[in-house]
């Protein structure tokens, strides 16, 4: 019996089907791979980086308690270390007593200033009254001189009446009785003239003048500025100047007359309101200023003591993990002595060292896929390019390469690129500093965020500053 032979067409169909399947698989896998290869840039020279905050007490003291261990998770406000607060509590009590004393001194200074204000008011009225008294005495002198002139006229009339009576007495026309009356009237007139002249002399002497005026001057004539140079006026002016000096008020010149001094005092307020003038003087009184300054200084010392007391408790300032703890209860610490460090869990980023040949299409703001060996490819983090280091790794090294000898061998350089991690929750899947990362930059992604599409970052504006108007 002859064996059955398959048709040749069926034997050749199977390799074609297999080849078609393989080609389809290669196309299905290869085309996306090629598209991704041409539109992405990747490097395996990248790692997780983050800030380290070194913890140190702000004041010296003995440690009473340490609340954390290495690798403990802490959040802002958690207590890390406590120092013995008793020495600082004593300082707070001392400074509080100093504040109380300064407050009492300020109250006393306020009372003293009020007393000086009252004294200055009294001396001002005294000066004004002294000027008025001098003017009154000058007026009295002139009135007495006028009375003396009147009495002299009366004396002349009495003398004439007496002389007439004396002539008529011999002819018996005037009786002896009339004659005696005329003599008496003459004597009275003479006495009144003498009396009024003595009153004039008294007034002149009271004004500090000679009883007899200089030649060519009358008894009523006095210096024009007598009410400004009179002794009682000068004394009142001196007392006012002395009391005002204790309040920190000084005249523009010591040659001012009393009236000029009073006018200058009134000009301290546009409306001449004395109450406002004295209120301003009280505010700037030297004794009060010294007491207020002492109180401010004492209060500042107290605030500093309270602040130092609060520094006895050292708190965590950031959200992170404790490392490098080197403190124990009983240790005596100095201010600014490092006792531990906190690795930030949130302020982290990726330092990726891309080759210079890969930088052509990289820009700030481009999207980055971050793959970590720690996750084994099961989780992909998201990132964003946030900046480029202005120099390659070789130029920023401690001992940069020197090619001046001519022994130059071209080596592809790498530039550190910073990548910020976005949509990152450290409570779910934390990233540890130093872990290896494979970042893949999507060149087709549209740059977003600050400085998007640029190579260099613009400086961040200060808090509260206003940017330029577009």
Coordinates of C-alpha atoms in Angstrom, one line a residue:
X1 CA 0.0 0.0 0.0
X2 CA 1.4 3.4 -1.0
X3 CA 1.9 6.1 1.8
X4 CA -0.3 9.2 1.7
X5 CA 1.7 12.3 0.7
X6 CA 0.4 15.7 1.8
X7 CA 0.1 18.3 -0.8
X8 CA 3.1 20.6 -1.1
X9 CA 1.0 23.7 -0.6
X10 CA 0.0 22.7 2.9
X11 CA 3.6 22.0 4.0
X12 CA 4.7 25.5 2.8
X13 CA 1.7 27.3 4.5
X14 CA 2.8 26.6 8.1
X15 CA 6.1 28.5 8.0
X16 CA 4.3 31.4 6.5
X17 CA 1.8 31.5 9.2
X18 CA 4.5 31.3 11.9
X19 CA 6.5 34.0 10.2
X20 CA 3.4 36.2 10.0
X21 CA 2.7 35.8 13.7
X22 CA 6.3 36.5 14.6
X23 CA 6.3 39.6 12.4
X24 CA 3.1 40.8 14.0
X25 CA 4.5 40.3 17.4
X26 CA 7.7 42.2 16.5
X27 CA 5.7 45.0 15.0
X28 CA 3.4 45.2 18.0
X29 CA 6.3 45.3 20.4
X30 CA 8.9 47.0 18.2
X31 CA 7.0 49.9 16.8
X32 CA 6.1 51.3 20.3
X33 CA 9.6 50.6 21.4
X34 CA 11.0 52.5 18.4
X35 CA 8.6 55.4 19.0
X36 CA 9.5 55.5 22.6
X37 CA 13.3 55.3 21.9
X38 CA 13.1 58.2 19.4
X39 CA 10.9 60.4 21.8
X40 CA 12.4 59.7 25.2
X41 CA 15.8 60.3 26.9
X42 CA 16.9 58.0 29.7
X43 CA 19.8 57.4 32.0
X44 CA 20.7 54.9 34.7
X45 CA 23.1 57.4 36.4
X46 CA 20.5 58.9 38.8
X47 CA 19.7 58.8 42.4
X48 CA 17.3 60.1 45.0
X49 CA 18.6 63.2 46.9
X50 CA 17.1 65.3 49.7
X51 CA 17.7 67.9 52.4
X52 CA 19.3 67.1 55.7
X53 CA 18.5 69.3 58.7
X54 CA 21.0 69.1 61.5
X55 CA 19.4 69.5 64.9
X56 CA 21.2 71.5 67.6
X57 CA 20.0 73.3 70.7
X58 CA 20.0 77.1 70.7
X59 CA 21.1 77.3 74.3
X60 CA 23.5 75.4 76.5
X61 CA 22.3 73.0 79.2
X62 CA 22.1 69.4 80.5
X63 CA 20.0 66.9 78.7
X64 CA 17.1 65.6 80.8
X65 CA 15.3 63.6 78.1
X66 CA 15.7 62.3 74.6
X67 CA 12.4 61.5 72.9
X68 CA 13.5 59.9 69.6
X69 CA 15.7 57.1 68.3
X70 CA 17.4 56.7 64.9
X71 CA 15.0 56.0 62.1
X72 CA 12.0 57.4 64.0
X73 CA 9.5 59.3 61.8
X74 CA 9.0 62.8 63.2
X75 CA 6.7 65.7 62.1
X76 CA 7.1 69.4 62.7
X77 CA 6.5 70.2 66.4
X78 CA 7.5 66.8 67.7
X79 CA 9.7 67.0 70.8
X80 CA 13.2 65.7 70.2
X81 CA 15.4 66.7 73.2
X82 CA 14.7 68.5 76.5
X83 CA 17.2 70.4 78.5
X84 CA 17.1 71.3 82.2
X85 CA 15.0 74.5 82.3
X86 CA 15.7 75.5 86.0
X87 CA 18.7 77.9 85.3
X88 CA 16.6 79.7 82.6
X89 CA 13.6 79.9 84.9
X90 CA 15.7 81.7 87.4
X91 CA 16.8 84.2 84.8
X92 CA 13.2 84.8 83.8
X93 CA 12.3 85.6 87.4
X94 CA 15.3 88.0 87.7
X95 CA 14.3 89.8 84.4
X96 CA 10.7 89.9 85.5
X97 CA 11.8 91.7 88.7
X98 CA 13.8 94.2 86.6
X99 CA 10.7 94.9 84.4
X100 CA 8.6 95.5 87.6
X101 CA 11.3 97.9 88.8
X102 CA 11.5 99.7 85.5
X103 CA 7.7 100.0 85.4
X104 CA 7.7 101.6 88.9
X105 CA 10.5 104.0 87.8
X106 CA 8.5 104.9 84.8
X107 CA 5.4 105.7 87.0
X108 CA 7.7 107.8 89.3
X109 CA 9.2 109.6 86.2
X110 CA 5.7 110.4 84.9
X111 CA 4.8 111.9 88.3
X112 CA 8.0 113.9 88.3
X113 CA 7.3 115.2 84.8
X114 CA 3.8 116.3 85.9
X115 CA 5.4 118.1 88.8
X116 CA 7.9 119.8 86.5
X117 CA 5.1 120.8 84.1
X118 CA 3.2 122.3 87.0
X119 CA 6.4 124.2 88.0
X120 CA 7.0 125.4 84.5
X121 CA 3.4 126.6 84.2
X122 CA 3.8 128.5 87.5
X123 CA 7.1 130.0 86.4
X124 CA 5.6 131.1 83.1
X125 CA 2.7 132.8 84.9
X126 CA 5.3 134.3 87.3
X127 CA 7.3 135.8 84.4
X128 CA 4.2 137.2 82.8
X129 CA 3.1 138.7 86.1
X130 CA 6.6 140.1 86.7
X131 CA 6.4 141.9 83.3
X132 CA 2.9 143.2 84.2
X133 CA 4.1 144.4 87.6
X134 CA 7.0 146.2 86.0
X135 CA 4.6 147.9 83.6
X136 CA 2.3 148.8 86.5
X137 CA 5.2 150.3 88.4
X138 CA 6.2 152.4 85.4
X139 CA 2.6 153.6 85.1
X140 CA 2.5 154.3 88.8
X141 CA 5.7 156.4 88.5
X142 CA 4.2 158.4 85.7
X143 CA 1.0 158.9 87.6
X144 CA 3.0 160.1 90.6
X145 CA 5.0 162.5 88.4
X146 CA 1.7 163.8 87.1
X147 CA 0.4 164.3 90.6
X148 CA 3.6 166.0 91.6
X149 CA 3.2 168.4 88.6
X150 CA -0.4 169.0 89.8
X151 CA 0.8 169.7 93.3
X152 CA 3.4 172.1 92.1
X153 CA 0.7 174.0 90.2
X154 CA -1.4 174.1 93.4
X155 CA 1.7 175.4 95.3
X156 CA 2.2 178.2 92.8
X157 CA -1.5 179.2 93.3
X158 CA -1.1 179.0 97.1
X159 CA 2.0 181.1 96.9
X160 CA 0.3 183.8 94.8
X161 CA -2.7 183.8 97.2
X162 CA -0.4 184.2 100.2
X163 CA 1.6 186.9 98.6
X164 CA -1.6 188.9 97.8
X165 CA -2.9 188.4 101.3
X166 CA 0.5 189.6 102.8
X167 CA 0.3 192.8 100.7
X168 CA -3.3 193.5 101.6
X169 CA -2.8 192.8 105.3
X170 CA -0.8 196.1 105.7
X171 CA -3.8 198.0 104.3
X172 CA -6.2 196.2 106.5
X173 CA -8.1 194.9 103.4
X174 CA -7.5 191.3 104.4
X175 CA -8.1 190.3 108.0
X176 CA -5.5 188.4 110.0
X177 CA -7.7 185.4 109.9
X178 CA -7.6 185.3 106.1
X179 CA -3.9 185.9 106.1
X180 CA -3.4 182.9 108.4
X181 CA -5.6 180.7 106.1
X182 CA -3.5 181.7 103.1
X183 CA -0.3 180.9 105.0
X184 CA -1.7 177.5 106.1
X185 CA -2.7 176.7 102.5
X186 CA 0.8 177.6 101.3
X187 CA 2.4 175.3 103.9
X188 CA 0.1 172.5 103.0
X189 CA 0.8 172.9 99.3
X190 CA 4.6 172.9 100.0
X191 CA 4.2 169.7 102.1
X192 CA 2.1 168.0 99.4
X193 CA 4.7 168.9 96.7
X194 CA 7.4 167.5 98.9
X195 CA 5.4 164.3 99.6
X196 CA 4.5 163.6 96.0
X197 CA 8.1 164.2 95.0
X198 CA 9.2 161.6 97.6
X199 CA 6.6 159.2 96.2
X200 CA 8.2 159.8 92.7
X201 CA 11.6 159.1 94.1
X202 CA 10.2 155.9 95.8
X203 CA 8.8 154.7 92.5
X204 CA 12.0 155.4 90.6
X205 CA 14.1 153.5 93.3
X206 CA 11.6 150.6 93.2
X207 CA 12.2 150.4 89.5
X208 CA 15.9 150.3 90.0
X209 CA 16.5 153.9 88.8
X210 CA 18.4 156.8 90.4
X211 CA 16.1 159.1 92.4
X212 CA 17.3 162.0 90.3
X213 CA 17.2 161.5 86.6
X214 CA 20.3 162.2 84.5
X215 CA 20.7 165.7 83.1
X216 CA 18.3 166.4 80.3
X217 CA 15.8 163.7 81.5
X218 CA 12.6 164.1 83.4
X219 CA 11.4 162.2 86.4
X220 CA 8.9 160.3 84.3
X221 CA 11.3 159.1 81.7
X222 CA 12.5 155.4 82.0
X223 CA 14.4 153.1 79.7
X224 CA 12.2 151.7 76.9
X225 CA 13.0 148.0 77.8
X226 CA 12.7 148.5 81.5
X227 CA 9.9 145.9 81.7
X228 CA 12.3 143.4 80.1
X229 CA 15.4 144.2 82.1
X230 CA 13.8 144.7 85.5
X231 CA 15.4 142.5 88.2
X232 CA 12.2 140.6 89.1
X233 CA 11.5 140.0 85.4
X234 CA 15.0 138.6 84.9
X235 CA 14.7 136.4 88.0
X236 CA 11.4 135.0 86.8
X237 CA 12.8 134.4 83.3
X238 CA 15.8 132.6 84.8
X239 CA 13.5 130.4 86.9
X240 CA 11.3 129.6 83.9
X241 CA 14.4 128.7 81.8
X242 CA 15.7 126.4 84.6
X243 CA 12.4 124.5 85.0
X244 CA 12.0 124.3 81.2
X245 CA 15.5 122.9 80.9
X246 CA 14.5 120.0 83.2
X247 CA 11.8 119.2 80.6
X248 CA 14.2 119.3 77.7
X249 CA 12.9 122.7 76.4
X250 CA 15.6 125.2 75.6
X251 CA 15.2 128.7 74.0
X252 CA 16.7 129.2 70.5
X253 CA 19.1 131.8 72.1
X254 CA 19.9 132.9 75.6
X255 CA 19.8 136.5 74.5
X256 CA 16.1 136.5 74.0
X257 CA 14.1 139.0 76.0
X258 CA 11.4 137.6 78.3
X259 CA 8.6 138.6 75.8
X260 CA 10.5 137.0 73.0
X261 CA 11.0 133.9 75.1
X262 CA 7.2 133.7 75.8
X263 CA 6.3 134.3 72.1
X264 CA 8.7 131.6 71.0
X265 CA 7.1 129.2 73.6
X266 CA 3.7 130.0 72.1
X267 CA 4.9 129.3 68.6
X268 CA 5.6 125.7 69.5
X269 CA 1.9 125.1 68.5
X270 CA 0.4 126.6 65.3
X271 CA -2.7 127.6 67.3
X272 CA -0.8 128.6 70.4
X273 CA -2.7 126.0 72.5
X274 CA -0.8 125.7 75.7
X275 CA -2.4 122.4 76.6
X276 CA -1.1 120.8 73.4
X277 CA 2.3 122.4 73.9
X278 CA 2.6 120.9 77.4
X279 CA 1.3 117.6 76.1
X280 CA 4.1 117.5 73.5
X281 CA 6.7 118.5 76.1
X282 CA 5.6 115.6 78.4
X283 CA 6.1 113.1 75.6
X284 CA 9.7 114.3 75.0
X285 CA 10.7 114.9 78.6
X286 CA 14.3 113.5 79.1
X287 CA 13.5 111.9 82.4
X288 CA 10.4 110.2 81.0
X289 CA 12.4 109.1 77.9
X290 CA 15.1 107.5 80.1
X291 CA 12.5 105.7 82.1
X292 CA 10.7 104.5 79.0
X293 CA 13.9 103.3 77.5
X294 CA 14.9 101.4 80.6
X295 CA 11.5 99.7 80.6
X296 CA 11.9 98.7 77.0
X297 CA 15.4 97.4 77.7
X298 CA 14.1 95.4 80.7
X299 CA 11.2 94.0 78.7
X300 CA 13.6 93.0 75.9
X301 CA 15.8 91.2 78.5
X302 CA 12.7 89.4 79.8
X303 CA 11.6 88.4 76.4
X304 CA 15.1 87.1 75.7
X305 CA 15.1 85.1 78.9
X306 CA 11.7 83.6 78.1
X307 CA 12.9 82.8 74.6
X308 CA 16.0 81.0 76.0
X309 CA 13.7 79.1 78.4
X310 CA 11.5 78.0 75.4
X311 CA 14.7 76.8 73.7
X312 CA 15.2 74.2 76.4
X313 CA 12.8 72.1 74.4
X314 CA 14.1 71.2 71.0
X315 CA 11.4 70.5 68.4
X316 CA 11.5 69.0 64.9
X317 CA 11.3 71.6 62.3
X318 CA 10.5 69.4 59.3
X319 CA 8.8 66.2 58.3
X320 CA 11.4 63.5 58.1
X321 CA 13.3 60.6 59.7
X322 CA 15.9 60.8 62.5
X323 CA 19.5 59.9 61.7
X324 CA 22.9 60.2 63.4
X325 CA 21.5 60.6 66.9
X326 CA 24.5 61.2 69.2
X327 CA 22.9 62.5 72.4
X328 CA 21.8 60.9 75.7
X329 CA 20.3 62.1 79.0
X330 CA 22.9 63.7 81.2
X331 CA 25.0 65.1 78.4
X332 CA 26.0 68.7 78.8
X333 CA 25.5 70.4 75.5
X334 CA 26.7 73.7 74.1
X335 CA 24.6 76.0 72.0
X336 CA 24.7 75.0 68.3
X337 CA 26.2 71.6 69.1
X338 CA 24.8 69.0 66.6
X339 CA 22.9 66.2 68.3
X340 CA 21.1 64.5 65.4
X341 CA 19.9 65.0 61.9
X342 CA 16.6 64.8 60.1
X343 CA 16.3 63.5 56.6
X344 CA 13.4 65.2 54.9
X345 CA 10.7 63.0 53.5
X346 CA 9.0 65.6 51.5
X347 CA 11.7 67.9 50.2
X348 CA 13.3 65.3 47.9
X349 CA 14.3 65.3 44.3
X350 CA 16.2 63.2 41.7
X351 CA 19.7 64.1 40.6
X352 CA 20.1 62.6 37.1
X353 CA 23.4 62.9 35.3
X354 CA 22.5 62.9 31.6
X355 CA 25.2 62.8 28.9
X356 CA 25.8 66.0 27.1
X357 CA 24.6 64.3 23.9
X358 CA 21.2 63.8 25.5
X359 CA 20.7 67.5 26.5
X360 CA 19.6 68.9 23.1
X361 CA 15.9 68.5 23.6
X362 CA 15.7 68.7 27.4
X363 CA 13.8 71.7 28.9
X364 CA 12.6 72.7 32.3
X365 CA 9.0 71.5 32.9
X366 CA 9.1 68.3 30.8
X367 CA 7.4 65.2 32.2
X368 CA 9.6 62.4 33.5
X369 CA 8.8 58.8 34.4
X370 CA 10.9 57.6 37.4
X371 CA 11.5 53.9 37.8
X372 CA 13.3 52.7 41.0
X373 CA 15.0 49.4 41.5
X374 CA 13.5 49.4 45.0
X375 CA 10.0 49.0 43.5
X376 CA 11.1 46.3 41.0
X377 CA 9.2 48.0 38.2
X378 CA 5.8 47.6 40.0
X379 CA 5.4 51.4 40.6
X380 CA 6.3 54.3 38.4
X381 CA 6.8 57.7 40.0
X382 CA 6.1 61.0 38.2
X383 CA 8.5 63.8 37.9
X384 CA 9.3 67.2 36.3
X385 CA 12.6 68.7 35.2
X386 CA 13.1 71.7 37.4
X387 CA 16.6 72.9 36.5
X388 CA 20.0 72.3 35.0
X389 CA 23.3 72.6 36.9
X390 CA 25.4 75.3 35.3
X391 CA 28.5 73.0 34.9
X392 CA 29.3 69.4 34.3
X393 CA 30.3 67.0 37.1
X394 CA 34.0 67.2 36.1
X395 CA 34.1 71.0 36.4
X396 CA 32.4 70.9 39.8
X397 CA 34.7 68.3 41.2
X398 CA 37.0 69.0 44.1
X399 CA 40.0 68.4 41.7
X400 CA 38.8 69.3 38.2
X401 CA 40.6 67.9 35.2
X402 CA 43.4 70.0 33.8
X403 CA 44.0 69.7 30.0
X404 CA 46.5 72.4 29.6
X405 CA 49.4 69.9 28.9
X406 CA 47.8 68.9 25.6
X407 CA 47.2 65.3 26.7
X408 CA 43.5 65.7 26.0
X409 CA 41.2 62.7 25.5
X410 CA 37.6 63.6 24.7
X411 CA 35.2 62.0 27.1
X412 CA 31.5 62.5 27.0
X413 CA 30.6 64.7 29.9
X414 CA 27.6 64.4 32.1
X415 CA 25.5 67.3 33.4
X416 CA 23.4 67.0 36.6
X417 CA 19.8 67.6 35.9
X418 CA 17.4 68.1 38.8
X419 CA 14.0 66.4 38.6
X420 CA 11.2 67.2 41.1
X421 CA 9.0 64.3 42.2
X422 CA 5.3 65.2 41.8
X423 CA 2.2 63.6 43.2
X424 CA 4.4 62.0 45.8
X425 CA 3.0 60.8 49.2
X426 CA 5.8 59.7 51.6
X427 CA 3.2 58.1 53.9
X428 CA 2.3 55.5 51.2
X429 CA 5.6 54.8 49.4
X430 CA 8.6 56.7 50.8
X431 CA 11.7 57.3 48.7
X432 CA 15.0 56.9 50.5
X433 CA 17.9 59.2 49.8
X434 CA 20.6 57.5 47.7
X435 CA 18.3 55.0 45.9
X436 CA 19.1 54.3 42.2
X437 CA 16.6 55.8 39.8
X438 CA 16.1 55.4 36.0
X439 CA 14.4 58.6 34.8
X440 CA 12.9 58.7 31.4
X441 CA 12.1 62.1 29.9
X442 CA 9.2 62.3 27.5
X443 CA 10.4 64.7 24.8
X444 CA 6.9 65.0 23.4
X445 CA 5.4 66.3 26.7
X446 CA 4.5 70.0 26.9
X447 CA 6.6 71.8 29.5
X448 CA 4.6 73.0 32.5
X449 CA 5.2 74.9 35.7
X450 CA 7.6 77.7 36.5
X451 CA 10.2 78.5 33.9
X452 CA 8.7 76.0 31.5
X453 CA 10.6 75.5 28.3
X454 CA 13.8 77.2 29.6
X455 CA 17.3 76.1 30.4
X456 CA 17.8 78.5 33.3
X457 CA 15.7 79.2 36.3
X458 CA 14.6 82.8 37.1
X459 CA 15.0 83.9 40.8
X460 CA 12.0 83.3 43.0
X461 CA 10.4 86.7 44.1
X462 CA 10.7 87.5 47.7
X463 CA 7.7 87.1 50.0
X464 CA 5.4 90.1 49.6
X465 CA 7.2 91.6 46.6
X466 CA 5.3 92.7 43.6
X467 CA 6.4 91.6 40.1
X468 CA 6.6 93.8 37.1
X469 CA 3.5 94.7 35.3
X470 CA 3.2 92.8 31.9

